[in-house]
Amino acid sequence: MNRILVILTIDIENLPSNFPQILQQEREVVAQWKKDGYLEQLFLRPTKNGAALILKDIDEEKANEMVKTLPFYALKKSIEVLPLIKDSEY
């Protein structure tokens, strides 16, 4: 089973006034990914400027398409989509 690590950093210096609504929309999208079986894990960063998501059962192209649908995508400072290979010894 393949995994994709997505590291999203948002620009917290320039948040729009409707940020709470965008946050709620973000949570809804991520909850749907979990329900659909694509999201394995979500880690929030203690600095509150982003998150790391582990996606499963999709390829890098699909992951790139999916992250563009995130409401936070418009607020991104940076985003990394990294395919992962499981070490067979662990």
Short mmCIF file of C-alpha atoms in Angstrom, two decimals:
data_model
loop_
_atom_site.label_atom_id
_atom_site.label_comp_id
_atom_site.label_asym_id
_atom_site.label_seq_id
_atom_site.Cartn_x
_atom_site.Cartn_y
_atom_site.Cartn_z
CA MET A 1 0.00 0.00 0.00
CA ASN A 2 1.57 3.27 -1.08
CA ARG A 3 1.61 6.45 0.96
CA ILE A 4 1.96 10.13 0.05
CA LEU A 5 3.14 12.71 2.57
CA VAL A 6 1.69 16.19 2.08
CA ILE A 7 3.27 19.03 4.04
CA LEU A 8 1.23 22.22 3.89
CA THR A 9 2.38 25.55 5.28
CA ILE A 10 -0.02 28.47 5.22
CA ASP A 11 0.86 32.16 5.23
CA ILE A 12 -0.33 33.11 8.72
CA GLU A 13 0.85 36.68 8.24
CA ASN A 14 -1.84 37.34 5.61
CA LEU A 15 -4.94 35.46 6.73
CA PRO A 16 -8.25 36.73 5.35
CA SER A 17 -10.99 37.96 7.69
CA ASN A 18 -13.11 34.91 6.87
CA PHE A 19 -10.40 32.51 8.04
CA PRO A 20 -12.71 30.72 10.54
CA GLN A 21 -15.07 29.83 7.69
CA ILE A 22 -12.18 28.63 5.53
CA LEU A 23 -10.95 26.50 8.43
CA GLN A 24 -14.37 24.89 8.73
CA GLN A 25 -14.43 24.17 4.99
CA GLU A 26 -10.93 22.67 5.27
CA ARG A 27 -12.09 20.35 8.04
CA GLU A 28 -15.04 19.22 5.93
CA VAL A 29 -12.83 18.36 2.94
CA VAL A 30 -10.36 16.45 5.11
CA ALA A 31 -13.20 14.61 6.88
CA GLN A 32 -14.51 13.51 3.47
CA TRP A 33 -11.05 12.25 2.49
CA LYS A 34 -11.00 10.20 5.70
CA LYS A 35 -14.48 8.85 4.98
CA ASP A 36 -13.47 7.99 1.39
CA GLY A 37 -10.41 6.11 2.70
CA TYR A 38 -7.73 8.41 1.27
CA LEU A 39 -6.56 10.05 4.50
CA GLU A 40 -4.60 7.82 6.83
CA GLN A 41 -3.40 10.46 9.28
CA LEU A 42 -3.43 14.22 9.86
CA PHE A 43 -0.88 15.96 12.05
CA LEU A 44 -1.28 19.62 12.98
CA ARG A 45 1.82 21.68 13.55
CA PRO A 46 2.19 23.23 17.00
CA THR A 47 3.06 26.57 15.37
CA LYS A 48 -0.46 26.55 13.84
CA ASN A 49 0.93 27.38 10.41
CA GLY A 50 0.16 24.12 8.69
CA ALA A 51 -0.24 20.39 8.74
CA ALA A 52 1.17 17.12 7.52
CA LEU A 53 -1.20 14.64 5.95
CA ILE A 54 -0.54 11.04 5.05
CA LEU A 55 -2.63 9.91 2.11
CA LYS A 56 -2.99 6.29 1.02
CA ASP A 57 -3.99 4.22 -1.98
CA ILE A 58 -3.44 7.03 -4.49
CA ASP A 59 -0.57 8.05 -6.74
CA GLU A 60 1.35 11.32 -6.70
CA GLU A 61 -0.68 12.78 -9.56
CA LYS A 62 -3.97 12.16 -7.74
CA ALA A 63 -2.49 13.60 -4.52
CA ASN A 64 -1.50 16.78 -6.36
CA GLU A 65 -5.02 17.10 -7.75
CA MET A 66 -6.56 16.53 -4.32
CA VAL A 67 -4.46 19.11 -2.46
CA LYS A 68 -5.54 21.76 -4.96
CA THR A 69 -9.12 21.25 -3.71
CA LEU A 70 -8.20 22.13 -0.12
CA PRO A 71 -9.59 25.51 0.96
CA PHE A 72 -6.18 26.24 2.55
CA TYR A 73 -4.51 25.77 -0.85
CA ALA A 74 -5.28 29.43 -1.64
CA LEU A 75 -3.53 30.43 1.61
CA LYS A 76 -0.46 28.28 1.07
CA LYS A 77 3.02 29.52 1.68
CA SER A 78 4.41 26.19 0.51
CA ILE A 79 3.24 22.68 -0.18
CA GLU A 80 5.23 19.50 -0.65
CA VAL A 81 3.84 16.25 -1.99
CA LEU A 82 6.25 13.41 -1.30
CA PRO A 83 5.72 9.76 -2.30
CA LEU A 84 6.86 7.38 0.43
CA ILE A 85 8.19 3.83 0.24
CA LYS A 86 7.73 1.58 3.26
CA ASP A 87 10.91 0.08 4.60
CA SER A 88 10.31 -3.67 4.48
CA GLU A 89 12.21 -4.18 7.74
CA TYR A 90 9.79 -2.12 9.83
#
